[in-house]
Short mmCIF file of C-alpha atoms in Angstrom, two decimals:
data_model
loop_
_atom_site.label_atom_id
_atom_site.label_comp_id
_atom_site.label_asym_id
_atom_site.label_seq_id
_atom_site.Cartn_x
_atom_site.Cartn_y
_atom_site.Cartn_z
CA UNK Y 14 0.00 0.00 0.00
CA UNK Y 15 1.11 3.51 -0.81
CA UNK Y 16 -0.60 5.04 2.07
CA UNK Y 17 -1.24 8.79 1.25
CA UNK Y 18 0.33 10.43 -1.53
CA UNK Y 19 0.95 14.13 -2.99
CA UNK Y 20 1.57 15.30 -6.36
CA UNK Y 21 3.12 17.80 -6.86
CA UNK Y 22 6.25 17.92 -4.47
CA UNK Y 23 7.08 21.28 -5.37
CA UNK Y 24 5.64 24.04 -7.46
CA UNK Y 25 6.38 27.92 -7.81
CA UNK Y 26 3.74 29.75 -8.94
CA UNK Y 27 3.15 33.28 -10.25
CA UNK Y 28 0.87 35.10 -8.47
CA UNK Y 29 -2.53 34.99 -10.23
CA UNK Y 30 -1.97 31.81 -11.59
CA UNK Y 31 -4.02 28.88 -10.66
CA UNK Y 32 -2.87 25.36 -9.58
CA UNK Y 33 -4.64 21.74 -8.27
CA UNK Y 34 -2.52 19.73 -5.44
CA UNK Y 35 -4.09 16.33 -5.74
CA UNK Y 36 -4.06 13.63 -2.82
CA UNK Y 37 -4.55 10.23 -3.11
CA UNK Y 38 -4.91 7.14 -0.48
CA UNK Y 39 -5.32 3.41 -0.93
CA UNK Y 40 -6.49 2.58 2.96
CA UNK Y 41 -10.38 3.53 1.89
CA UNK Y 42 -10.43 6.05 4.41
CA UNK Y 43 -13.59 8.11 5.01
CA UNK Y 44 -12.08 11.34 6.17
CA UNK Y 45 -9.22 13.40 4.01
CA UNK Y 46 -8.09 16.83 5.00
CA UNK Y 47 -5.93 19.37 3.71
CA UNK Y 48 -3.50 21.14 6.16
CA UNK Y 49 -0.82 23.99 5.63
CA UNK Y 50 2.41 24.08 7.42
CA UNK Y 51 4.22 27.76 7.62
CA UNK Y 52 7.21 28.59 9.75
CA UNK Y 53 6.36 28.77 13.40
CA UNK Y 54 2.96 27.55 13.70
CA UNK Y 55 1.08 24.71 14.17
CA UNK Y 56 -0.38 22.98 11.24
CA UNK Y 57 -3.79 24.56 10.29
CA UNK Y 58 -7.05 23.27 8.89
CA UNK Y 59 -7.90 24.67 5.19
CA UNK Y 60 -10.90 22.03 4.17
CA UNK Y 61 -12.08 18.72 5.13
CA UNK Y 62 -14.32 15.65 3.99
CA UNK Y 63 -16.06 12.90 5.82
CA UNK Y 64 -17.02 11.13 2.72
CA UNK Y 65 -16.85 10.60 -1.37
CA UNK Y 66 -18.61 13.87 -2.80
CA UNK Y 67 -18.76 15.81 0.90
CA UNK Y 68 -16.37 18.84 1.40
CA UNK Y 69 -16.51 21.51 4.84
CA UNK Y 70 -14.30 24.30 5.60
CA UNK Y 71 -11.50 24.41 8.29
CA UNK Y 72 -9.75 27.17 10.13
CA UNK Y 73 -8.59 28.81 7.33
CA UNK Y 74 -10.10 28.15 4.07
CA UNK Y 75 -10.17 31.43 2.45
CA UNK Y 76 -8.94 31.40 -1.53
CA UNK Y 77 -8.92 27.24 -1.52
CA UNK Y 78 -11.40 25.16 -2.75
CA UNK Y 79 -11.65 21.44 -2.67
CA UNK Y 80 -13.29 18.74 -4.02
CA UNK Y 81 -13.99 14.99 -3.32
CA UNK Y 82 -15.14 13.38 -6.01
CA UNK Y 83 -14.16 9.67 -5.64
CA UNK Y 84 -13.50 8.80 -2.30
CA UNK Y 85 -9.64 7.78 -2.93
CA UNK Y 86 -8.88 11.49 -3.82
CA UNK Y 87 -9.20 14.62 -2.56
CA UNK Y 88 -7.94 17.91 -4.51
CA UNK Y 89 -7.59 21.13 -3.62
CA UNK Y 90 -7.15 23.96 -5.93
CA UNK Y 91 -5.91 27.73 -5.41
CA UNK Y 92 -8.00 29.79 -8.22
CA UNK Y 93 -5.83 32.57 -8.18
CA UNK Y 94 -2.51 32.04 -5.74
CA UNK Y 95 -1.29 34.99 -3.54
CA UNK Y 96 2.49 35.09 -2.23
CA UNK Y 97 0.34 34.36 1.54
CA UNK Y 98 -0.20 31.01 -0.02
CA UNK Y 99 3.49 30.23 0.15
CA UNK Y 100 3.61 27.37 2.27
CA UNK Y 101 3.97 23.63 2.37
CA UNK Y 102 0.83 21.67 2.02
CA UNK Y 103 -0.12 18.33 4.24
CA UNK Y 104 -3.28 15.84 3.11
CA UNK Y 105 -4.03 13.10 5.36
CA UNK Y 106 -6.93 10.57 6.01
CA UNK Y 107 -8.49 8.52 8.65
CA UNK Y 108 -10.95 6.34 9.07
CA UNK Y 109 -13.29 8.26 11.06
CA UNK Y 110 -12.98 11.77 12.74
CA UNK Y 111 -13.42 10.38 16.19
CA UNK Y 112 -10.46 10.18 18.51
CA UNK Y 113 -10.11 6.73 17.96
CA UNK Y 114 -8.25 6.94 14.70
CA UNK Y 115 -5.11 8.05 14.06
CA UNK Y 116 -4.47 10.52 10.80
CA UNK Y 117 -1.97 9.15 8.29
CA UNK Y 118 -0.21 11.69 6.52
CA UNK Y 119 1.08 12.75 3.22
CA UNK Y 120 4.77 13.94 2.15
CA UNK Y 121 3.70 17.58 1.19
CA UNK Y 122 3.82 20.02 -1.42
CA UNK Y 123 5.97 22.60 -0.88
CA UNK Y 124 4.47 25.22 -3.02
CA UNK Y 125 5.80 29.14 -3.04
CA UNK Y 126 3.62 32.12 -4.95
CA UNK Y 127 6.19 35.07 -6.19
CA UNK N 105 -2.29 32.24 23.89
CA UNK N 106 -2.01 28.65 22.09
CA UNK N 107 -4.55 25.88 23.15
CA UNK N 108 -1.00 23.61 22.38
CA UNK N 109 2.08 24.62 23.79
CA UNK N 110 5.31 22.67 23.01
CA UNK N 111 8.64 22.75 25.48
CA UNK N 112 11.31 23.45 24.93
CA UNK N 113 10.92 24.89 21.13
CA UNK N 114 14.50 24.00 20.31
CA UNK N 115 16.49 21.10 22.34
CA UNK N 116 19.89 19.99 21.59
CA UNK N 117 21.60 16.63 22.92
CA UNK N 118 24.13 14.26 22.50
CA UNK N 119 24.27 10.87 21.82
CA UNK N 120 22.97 8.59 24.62
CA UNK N 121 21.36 11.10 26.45
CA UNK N 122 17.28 10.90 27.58
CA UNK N 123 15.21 13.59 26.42
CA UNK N 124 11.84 14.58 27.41
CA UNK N 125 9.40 16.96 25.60
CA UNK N 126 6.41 18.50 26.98
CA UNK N 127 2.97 19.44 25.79
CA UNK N 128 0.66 21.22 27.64
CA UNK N 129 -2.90 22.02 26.31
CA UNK N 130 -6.37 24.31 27.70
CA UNK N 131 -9.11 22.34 26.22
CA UNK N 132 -10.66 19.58 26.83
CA UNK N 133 -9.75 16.62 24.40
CA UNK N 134 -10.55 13.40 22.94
CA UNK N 135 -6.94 12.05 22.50
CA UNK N 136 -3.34 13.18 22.13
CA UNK N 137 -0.85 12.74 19.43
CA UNK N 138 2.86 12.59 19.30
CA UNK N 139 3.96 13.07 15.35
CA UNK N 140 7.53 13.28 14.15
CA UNK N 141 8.35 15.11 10.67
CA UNK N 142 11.79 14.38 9.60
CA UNK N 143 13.72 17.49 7.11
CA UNK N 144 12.17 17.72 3.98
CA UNK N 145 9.74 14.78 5.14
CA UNK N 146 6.55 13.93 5.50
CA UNK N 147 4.46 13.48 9.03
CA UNK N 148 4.24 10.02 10.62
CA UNK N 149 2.21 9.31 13.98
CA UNK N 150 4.43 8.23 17.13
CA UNK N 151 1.35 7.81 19.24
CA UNK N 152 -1.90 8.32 20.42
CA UNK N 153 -3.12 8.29 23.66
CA UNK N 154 -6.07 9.18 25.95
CA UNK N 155 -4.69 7.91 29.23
CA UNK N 156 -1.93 6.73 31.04
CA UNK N 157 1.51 5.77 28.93
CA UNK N 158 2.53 4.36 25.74
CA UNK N 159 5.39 2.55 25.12
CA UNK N 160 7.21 2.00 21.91
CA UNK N 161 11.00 0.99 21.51
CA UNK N 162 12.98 3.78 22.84
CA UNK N 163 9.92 5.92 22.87
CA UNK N 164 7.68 6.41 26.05
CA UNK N 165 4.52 9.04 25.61
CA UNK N 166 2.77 9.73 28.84
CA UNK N 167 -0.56 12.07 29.40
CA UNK N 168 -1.66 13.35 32.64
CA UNK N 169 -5.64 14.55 32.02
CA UNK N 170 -6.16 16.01 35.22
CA UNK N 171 -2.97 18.23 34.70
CA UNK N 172 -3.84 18.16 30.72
CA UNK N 173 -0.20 17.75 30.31
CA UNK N 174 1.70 14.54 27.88
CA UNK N 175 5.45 13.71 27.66
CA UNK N 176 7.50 12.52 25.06
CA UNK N 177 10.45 10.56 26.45
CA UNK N 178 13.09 9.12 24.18
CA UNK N 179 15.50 7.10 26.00
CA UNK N 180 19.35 6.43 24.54
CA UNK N 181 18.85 9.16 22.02
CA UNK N 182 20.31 8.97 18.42
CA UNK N 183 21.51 10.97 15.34
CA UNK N 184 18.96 9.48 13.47
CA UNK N 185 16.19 10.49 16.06
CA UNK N 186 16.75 13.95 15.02
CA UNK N 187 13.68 15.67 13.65
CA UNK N 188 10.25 17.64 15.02
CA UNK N 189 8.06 16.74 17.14
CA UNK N 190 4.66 17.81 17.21
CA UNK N 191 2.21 17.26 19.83
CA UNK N 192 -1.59 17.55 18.75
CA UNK N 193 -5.07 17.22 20.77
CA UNK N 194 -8.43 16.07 19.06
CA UNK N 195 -10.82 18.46 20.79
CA UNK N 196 -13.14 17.16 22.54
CA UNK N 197 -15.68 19.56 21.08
CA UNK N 198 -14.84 20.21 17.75
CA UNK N 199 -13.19 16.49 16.88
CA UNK N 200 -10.37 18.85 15.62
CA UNK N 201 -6.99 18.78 15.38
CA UNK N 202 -5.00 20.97 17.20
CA UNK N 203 -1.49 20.99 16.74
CA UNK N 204 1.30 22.79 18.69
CA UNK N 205 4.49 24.23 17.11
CA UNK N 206 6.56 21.68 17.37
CA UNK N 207 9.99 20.68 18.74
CA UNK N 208 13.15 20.85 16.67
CA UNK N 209 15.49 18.40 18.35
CA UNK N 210 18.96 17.71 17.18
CA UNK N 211 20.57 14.84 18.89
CA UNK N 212 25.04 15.13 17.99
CA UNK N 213 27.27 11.98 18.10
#
């Protein structure tokens, strides 16, 4: 099993210019969430599913949006990217968003918006 | 103020040595995790724990809920445990993550 995987692992973007960072897992995992990492804080919350076709917003989900269309993937998309976007980008899944099950993470995306 | 605070933020040891790291959280949770992100790598879960202590190789996680307080112990450390650790809470009223900072640790031969 790959686990949870990322594609890209890097991309530099213009700002303005639009991009899709797709995850993918092969443990048939209800829940996949998108999280970015930025230098000296905790990993935040953008969007989240609990199933194929559902999507909800996070902490911050302001100029992502996200879409689960098969329940394997889960894709998030900047429409137009802004240098605040800079960041490196975590998915993960689980099989349920109780405290029972552990998240399984991705390698990340390191993106950066100039 | 952070709901997930992480000491020390930085921690330096050699070879051998025992290490502790401490989490402390103000909300009420679900379960702890203990994560570890290696340089230029991905996340992978240590632990998770509600209660009491964990135990796995060199690695010991405790939690105290009363004191809502966990430990990260990591006994004999090693070069190659080098890395971040990140302690993280499910809320207990949001089923949310939460994650703290993180601790860089560098363990020297």
């Amino acid at each position: 099993n790959a686990g949870v995987t990322q594609t890209p692992k890097f991309r530099v973007l213009k700002t303005g210019q639009s991009m899709t960072l797709l995850c993918a897992q092969d443990m048939n995992h209800e829940y996949m969430y998108w999280y970015r990492q930025d230098p000296g804080m905790g990993l935040r919350l953008i969007h989240y599913s609990v199933g194929e076709g559902t999507t909800a917003k996070g902490e911050v989900p302001d100029g992502y949006n996200v879409s689960r269309l098969k329940k394997q993937n889960f894709l998030l998309g900047l429409e137009s990217a802004a240098p605040s976007q800079t960041s490196v980008y975590f998915c993960a899944s689980s099989r349920s968003g109780t405290g029972r099950y552990e998240q399984y993470f991705g390698p990340g995306t390191r993106l950066t918006v100039t | 103020k952070n709901e997930v605070e992480q000491s020390p933020q930085n921690l330096t040891a050699q070879e051998g040595e025992f290490i502790t790291i401490n989490c402390s959280y103000s909300v009420g949770i679900s379960a702890l995790h203990w994560l570890q992100q290696h340089p230029g790598g991905g996340i992978v879960s240590l632990f998770m724990l509600s209660s009491g202590k964990k135990k796995h190789g060199r690695l010991i996680a405790t939690i105290n809920i009363q004191e809502k307080h966990s430990s990260l112990h990591i006994t004999a450390s090693h070069p190659r445990d080098s890395a971040v650790y990140i302690c993280a809470v499910r809320s207990g009223a949001t089923n949310k993550l939460i994650f703290g900072t993180g601790t860089l640790l560098a363990v020297q031969p």
